[in-house]
Coordinates of N, CA and C in Angstrom, one line a residue:
M1132 N -91.3 52.4 67.1 CA -92.3 51.6 67.2 C -93.6 52.7 68.0
T1133 N -95.0 52.2 66.9 CA -96.0 52.9 66.8 C -96.3 52.9 68.4
Y1134 N -97.4 53.4 69.4 CA -98.1 53.2 70.6 C -99.2 53.2 70.4
E1135 N -100.1 52.9 69.5 CA -101.1 52.2 68.9 C -101.2 51.3 69.5
N1136 N -102.5 51.0 70.4 CA -102.6 49.9 71.5 C -101.7 49.4 72.6
L1137 N -100.7 50.2 73.1 CA -100.0 49.6 73.5 C -100.6 49.6 75.0
D1138 N -101.8 50.7 75.4 CA -102.6 50.4 76.5 C -102.8 48.6 76.6
A1139 N -103.5 48.3 75.8 CA -103.9 47.3 75.8 C -103.0 45.7 75.1
K1140 N -102.1 46.5 74.7 CA -101.0 45.3 75.1 C -100.3 45.0 76.3
L1141 N -99.9 46.1 77.2 CA -99.5 46.0 78.2 C -100.6 45.4 79.2
V1142 N -101.8 45.9 79.9 CA -102.8 45.1 80.3 C -102.9 43.6 79.8
N1143 N -102.6 42.9 78.9 CA -102.7 42.2 78.1 C -101.6 41.2 78.9
A1144 N -100.3 42.1 78.5 CA -99.1 41.4 79.5 C -99.3 41.1 80.6
L1145 N -99.7 42.1 81.3 CA -100.2 42.0 83.0 C -100.9 41.0 83.3
L1146 N -102.3 40.4 82.4 CA -103.1 40.0 82.8 C -102.3 38.2 82.7
G1147 N -101.4 38.0 81.7 CA -100.6 36.8 81.7 C -99.6 36.6 83.2
D1148 N -99.3 37.8 83.3 CA -97.9 37.6 84.8 C -97.8 39.3 85.0
G1149 N -99.7 39.3 86.5 CA -98.8 39.9 87.1 C -97.4 40.2 88.0
R1150 N -97.0 39.8 88.1 CA -95.6 40.2 88.5 C -94.4 40.8 87.8
A1151 N -94.6 40.5 86.5 CA -93.5 40.8 85.7 C -93.4 42.3 85.6
S1152 N -91.7 42.5 85.5 CA -91.4 43.4 86.1 C -91.1 44.3 84.6
L1153 N -91.8 45.9 84.8 CA -91.2 46.9 84.0 C -89.9 46.4 83.0
R1154 N -88.5 45.7 83.1 CA -87.9 45.7 82.0 C -88.4 44.2 81.1
S1155 N -88.8 43.4 81.9 CA -89.8 42.5 80.9 C -90.8 42.6 79.8
L1156 N -91.5 43.5 80.4 CA -92.7 44.0 80.2 C -92.7 44.9 78.3
A1157 N -91.4 45.8 79.2 CA -90.8 46.7 78.3 C -90.6 45.5 77.6
E1158 N -89.0 44.6 76.8 CA -89.1 43.9 76.4 C -89.7 42.9 75.5
E1159 N -91.2 42.1 76.2 CA -92.3 42.2 75.2 C -92.8 42.7 74.1
L1160 N -92.9 44.4 74.8 CA -93.6 44.8 74.2 C -93.1 45.9 73.0
D1161 N -91.6 45.8 72.7 CA -90.5 46.5 71.9 C -90.9 47.9 72.3
V1162 N -90.9 48.3 73.6 CA -90.9 49.5 74.3 C -89.2 50.4 75.3
S1163 N -89.0 51.0 75.6 CA -88.0 51.6 76.7 C -89.2 50.8 77.7
V1164 N -88.8 51.1 79.1 CA -89.0 51.2 80.6 C -89.5 52.1 80.9
T1165 N -89.4 53.1 80.1 CA -89.1 54.8 80.6 C -90.8 54.5 80.1
T1166 N -91.5 54.1 79.1 CA -92.9 54.3 78.1 C -93.7 53.1 78.9
V1167 N -93.0 52.0 78.7 CA -94.1 51.4 80.0 C -94.1 51.8 81.9
S1168 N -93.2 52.5 82.2 CA -94.0 52.9 83.6 C -94.9 54.2 83.5
N1169 N -94.4 55.0 81.9 CA -95.8 56.2 82.2 C -97.1 55.3 81.6
H1170 N -97.5 55.3 80.7 CA -98.1 53.9 80.2 C -99.1 53.3 81.3
L1171 N -98.1 52.9 82.4 CA -98.2 52.0 83.7 C -99.4 53.1 84.6
S1172 N -98.7 54.0 84.6 CA -98.5 55.2 85.3 C -100.3 55.2 85.4
D1173 N -100.7 55.8 84.0 CA -101.7 56.3 83.5 C -103.0 55.2 83.4
L1174 N -102.3 54.0 83.1 CA -104.0 53.2 83.1 C -103.7 53.1 84.6
E1175 N -103.2 52.6 85.9 CA -103.4 52.9 87.2 C -103.9 54.3 87.3
E1176 N -104.1 55.6 87.2 CA -104.8 56.4 87.7 C -105.9 57.0 87.0
G1177 N -105.8 56.1 85.8 CA -107.1 56.3 85.4 C -108.0 55.8 85.5
G1178 N -107.9 54.4 86.5 CA -108.8 53.6 86.8 C -109.0 52.0 86.4
V1179 N -107.7 52.1 85.1 CA -108.3 50.4 84.4 C -107.6 49.7 85.2
I1180 N -106.3 49.9 85.6 CA -106.0 49.2 86.8 C -105.7 49.5 88.2
E1181 N -107.0 48.2 89.1 CA -107.7 48.9 90.4 C -106.4 48.2 91.5
G1182 N -105.7 47.5 91.1 CA -104.1 46.9 91.9 C -103.4 45.4 91.7
Y1183 N -103.1 45.4 92.2 CA -102.1 44.1 91.7 C -102.4 42.9 93.2
T1184 N -103.1 42.0 93.3 CA -103.9 41.1 94.2 C -103.8 39.7 93.8
P1185 N -102.6 39.0 94.6 CA -103.0 37.3 94.5 C -104.3 37.2 93.6
R1186 N -104.0 35.8 93.4 CA -105.1 35.3 93.3 C -105.4 33.5 93.7
V1187 N -106.6 33.8 95.7 CA -106.0 33.1 96.0 C -107.2 31.7 95.8
D1188 N -106.4 31.0 96.4 CA -107.8 29.4 95.7 C -108.4 28.9 96.9
Y1189 N -110.2 29.6 97.2 CA -110.5 29.3 98.5 C -110.4 27.7 99.3
D1190 N -110.8 27.3 98.4 CA -111.2 26.0 98.3 C -109.6 25.2 99.2
A1191 N -108.6 25.4 98.9 CA -107.4 25.4 98.9 C -107.4 25.3 100.6
V1192 N -107.4 26.6 101.3 CA -107.6 27.2 102.7 C -108.9 27.3 103.3
G1193 N -109.3 26.0 102.9 CA -110.5 25.6 103.8 C -112.4 26.1 103.5
Y1194 N -112.6 27.0 102.3 CA -113.2 27.4 102.5 C -113.8 26.7 101.3
D1195 N -114.6 25.5 101.3 CA -115.1 25.3 99.9 C -116.3 24.9 99.8
V1196 N -117.3 25.6 100.4 CA -118.4 26.0 100.2 C -118.8 27.5 99.3
T1197 N -119.5 27.3 98.3 CA -119.5 28.6 97.4 C -121.2 28.8 97.6
A1198 N -122.2 29.5 97.8 CA -123.0 30.1 98.2 C -123.3 31.4 96.9
V1199 N -124.6 30.9 95.9 CA -125.1 32.2 95.2 C -126.5 32.4 96.3
I1200 N -126.2 33.5 96.0 CA -127.8 33.9 97.2 C -127.8 35.4 96.1
Q1201 N -130.0 34.9 96.2 CA -130.3 36.2 95.4 C -131.6 36.7 96.7
L1202 N -132.0 37.6 96.1 CA -132.5 38.6 97.3 C -133.4 39.4 96.8
Q1203 N -134.4 39.7 97.7 CA -135.8 40.7 96.7 C -135.9 41.4 97.9
V1204 N -135.1 42.9 97.5 CA -135.3 43.7 98.6 C -136.4 45.1 98.6
E1205 N -136.7 45.8 99.6 CA -137.4 46.6 99.8 C -136.6 47.9 98.7
G1206 N -137.2 48.5 98.0 CA -136.8 49.4 97.1 C -136.0 50.4 97.7
N1207 N -136.2 51.0 98.2 CA -135.2 51.8 98.5 C -134.0 51.4 100.6
A1208 N -134.5 49.9 100.4 CA -133.1 49.6 101.5 C -132.1 48.7 100.2
L1209 N -132.1 49.3 99.0 CA -131.0 48.2 98.1 C -129.5 49.0 98.9
P1210 N -129.2 50.3 98.7 CA -127.7 50.5 98.6 C -128.0 50.4 100.8
D1211 N -128.9 49.7 101.8 CA -128.4 49.5 102.8 C -127.9 48.3 102.4
I1212 N -128.4 47.4 102.3 CA -128.5 45.6 102.3 C -127.3 45.5 101.4
T1213 N -126.6 46.3 99.7 CA -125.7 45.5 98.9 C -124.7 46.1 100.3
D1214 N -124.5 47.8 100.9 CA -123.5 48.2 101.7 C -123.3 46.6 102.7
T1215 N -124.1 46.3 103.2 CA -124.1 45.0 103.8 C -123.6 44.4 104.1
L1216 N -123.9 43.8 102.3 CA -123.1 42.6 102.0 C -121.7 42.8 101.7
R1217 N -121.7 44.1 100.9 CA -120.2 44.0 100.4 C -119.1 44.5 101.4
E1218 N -119.2 44.8 103.3 CA -118.7 44.6 104.0 C -118.8 43.4 104.6
H1219 N -119.3 42.0 104.4 CA -119.1 41.1 105.0 C -118.0 40.4 104.4
R1220 N -116.8 39.9 104.8 CA -115.7 39.6 104.6 C -116.1 38.7 104.0
Q1221 N -117.0 37.7 103.6 CA -117.1 35.9 103.0 C -117.4 36.8 101.8
M1222 N -118.0 37.5 101.6 CA -119.0 37.7 100.3 C -117.9 38.6 99.0
T1223 N -117.2 37.3 97.7 CA -116.5 37.8 97.4 C -117.3 38.8 95.9
S1224 N -118.4 38.8 95.6 CA -118.9 39.4 94.8 C -120.7 39.6 95.6
V1225 N -121.0 40.9 94.9 CA -122.2 41.6 95.0 C -123.4 42.2 94.1
Y1226 N -123.7 42.3 93.2 CA -124.5 42.7 92.2 C -125.6 43.1 92.4
E1227 N -126.5 44.7 92.4 CA -127.7 44.9 91.9 C -128.5 44.6 90.6
V1228 N -128.8 43.4 90.0 CA -129.4 43.2 88.8 C -130.7 43.0 89.0
T1229 N -131.1 43.0 87.8 CA -132.4 42.8 87.3 C -133.3 41.7 87.2
G1230 N -134.5 41.8 87.1 CA -135.2 39.7 86.8 C -136.0 40.1 88.5
D1231 N -136.6 39.0 89.0 CA -137.0 38.5 90.0 C -136.9 39.0 91.3
Y1232 N -135.0 38.6 91.5 CA -134.1 39.2 92.4 C -133.9 40.5 92.0
D1233 N -133.2 41.6 93.6 CA -132.4 42.0 93.2 C -131.1 42.1 93.2
V1234 N -130.6 41.3 94.1 CA -129.1 41.3 94.5 C -129.2 39.4 94.9
I1235 N -127.5 39.5 94.1 CA -127.0 38.7 93.5 C -125.8 38.5 94.6
A1236 N -125.5 37.9 95.3 CA -123.7 38.1 96.1 C -123.5 36.4 96.5
I1237 N -122.6 36.4 96.2 CA -121.7 35.2 95.8 C -120.9 35.1 97.5
G1238 N -120.7 33.8 98.1 CA -120.6 34.0 99.5 C -119.1 32.7 99.6
K1239 N -118.2 33.2 100.3 CA -117.2 31.6 100.5 C -117.1 31.7 101.8
F1240 N -117.9 29.7 102.2 CA -118.0 29.4 103.3 C -117.1 28.2 104.1
Q1241 N -116.3 27.8 104.8 CA -115.6 27.0 105.0 C -116.9 26.3 105.5
D1242 N -118.1 26.0 105.5 CA -118.8 24.4 105.7 C -120.2 25.1 105.4
T1243 N -121.2 24.2 105.4 CA -122.6 24.6 105.6 C -123.2 25.3 106.8
D1244 N -122.8 25.4 107.8 CA -122.6 25.6 108.5 C -122.9 26.9 109.1
G1245 N -121.5 27.8 108.3 CA -121.0 29.1 109.0 C -121.8 29.4 107.5
M1246 N -121.9 29.1 106.4 CA -123.1 29.2 105.1 C -124.8 29.8 106.4
N1247 N -125.3 28.9 106.5 CA -126.2 28.7 107.0 C -126.9 29.7 108.8
D1248 N -125.2 29.9 109.3 CA -125.7 30.6 110.3 C -125.5 32.7 109.6
Q1249 N -124.8 32.7 107.8 CA -124.8 34.3 107.9 C -126.3 34.5 107.2
I1250 N -126.4 33.6 106.1 CA -127.5 33.6 105.9 C -128.9 34.4 106.4
K1251 N -129.0 33.4 107.7 CA -130.1 33.6 108.5 C -130.1 34.8 109.3
Q1252 N -128.7 35.3 109.5 CA -128.5 36.1 110.4 C -129.3 37.9 109.5
L1253 N -128.9 36.8 107.9 CA -129.2 38.2 107.0 C -130.9 37.6 106.7
L1254 N -131.2 36.9 106.9 CA -132.6 36.9 106.3 C -133.4 37.9 107.9
T1255 N -132.3 38.5 108.7 CA -133.5 38.3 109.3 C -134.5 40.3 109.4
D1256 N -133.3 40.8 108.6 CA -133.5 42.4 107.9 C -134.5 41.8 107.1
P1257 N -135.4 42.6 107.4 CA -136.7 43.0 107.5 C -137.0 44.0 106.5
D1258 N -136.6 44.1 105.4 CA -136.6 45.1 104.4 C -136.2 43.6 102.9
I1259 N -135.7 42.9 103.6 CA -135.1 41.4 102.3 C -136.5 40.7 102.7
K1260 N -137.9 40.6 101.3 CA -138.8 39.9 100.9 C -138.9 39.0 100.5
A1261 N -138.0 38.4 100.1 CA -136.7 36.9 99.2 C -136.2 36.9 99.4
S1262 N -135.7 35.1 99.1 CA -134.0 35.1 99.5 C -134.5 33.6 98.5
N1263 N -133.2 33.0 97.8 CA -133.3 31.9 97.1 C -131.7 31.1 97.3
T1264 N -130.9 31.0 97.6 CA -129.7 30.2 97.3 C -129.6 29.1 96.9
S1265 N -128.2 29.0 96.8 CA -127.9 28.1 95.9 C -126.6 27.5 96.3
V1266 N -125.7 26.2 96.4 CA -124.2 25.7 97.0 C -124.0 25.9 95.5
V1267 N -123.1 26.3 94.9 CA -122.1 25.8 93.7 C -121.2 24.1 94.0
L1268 N -122.3 23.4 93.5 CA -121.5 21.9 93.4 C -120.2 21.9 92.5
N1269 N -119.7 22.8 91.8 CA -118.5 22.4 91.3 C -118.6 23.1 89.9
A1270 N -116.9 24.3 90.8 CA -116.6 25.7 90.5 C -115.9 25.2 88.6
V1271 N -116.8 25.6 87.5 CA -116.3 25.3 86.3 C -115.6 26.3 85.8
S1272 N -115.5 27.7 86.3 CA -115.1 28.7 85.4 C -114.8 29.7 86.8
E1273 N -114.2 30.4 87.8 CA -114.3 30.8 88.9 C -113.5 32.3 88.3
N1274 N -113.7 33.4 88.7 CA -112.5 35.0 88.7 C -111.6 34.9 87.4
E1275 N -112.2 34.6 86.6 CA -111.5 34.6 85.0 C -111.9 36.0 84.3
Q1276 N -110.6 36.3 84.3 CA -110.5 37.5 83.4 C -110.1 37.6 82.3
F1277 N -110.0 38.0 80.9 CA -110.2 38.4 79.5 C -109.3 39.3 79.0
E1278 N -108.9 38.5 78.1 CA -107.4 39.3 77.1 C -108.3 40.9 76.4
L1279 N -108.0 41.6 76.4 CA -108.4 43.1 75.8 C -108.2 42.6 74.6
D1280 N -109.5 43.5 73.7 CA -109.2 43.0 72.0 C -108.0 44.5 71.0
I1281 N -107.4 43.7 70.3 CA -106.1 44.5 69.8 C -106.8 44.5 67.8
E1282 N -106.9 46.1 68.5 CA -106.6 46.0 66.1 C -105.9 46.2 66.1
D1283 N -105.8 45.2 65.1 CA -104.5 44.8 63.9 C -104.3 46.0 63.8
E1284 N -102.7 46.0 63.2 CA -101.4 46.9 63.1 C -101.7 47.4 61.0

């Protein structure tokens, strides 16, 4: 068997079943268990695969309010603001962006009161010049991953 595209095929197989055993991956990819183990180790060491975590449905555990928070920040304070947001346990994503705002953060909250409290606390920071918060009405697609392209062999 040629190992061309093996890493991409391995990643795609894990996207389909992140709990797949080395043996089942080897069978699916038609290579030895040792080959799968070695390539998987390389992918982990290279930072391509960053870990194996469960995908939590936050709505199902009571965090059914999702907020998209946009912030305009004083330029030199950007690292401090993003660090503060990243450290907040309910912020699931924090992005530095271009455009009218400097930061976009996605947060999960149990209710609008909890969301309101967190946003008000955040806005006490004098380095935040402006903000805009949107509450998500319906998550059409969330936390999706996509398979890697594989060149035809």
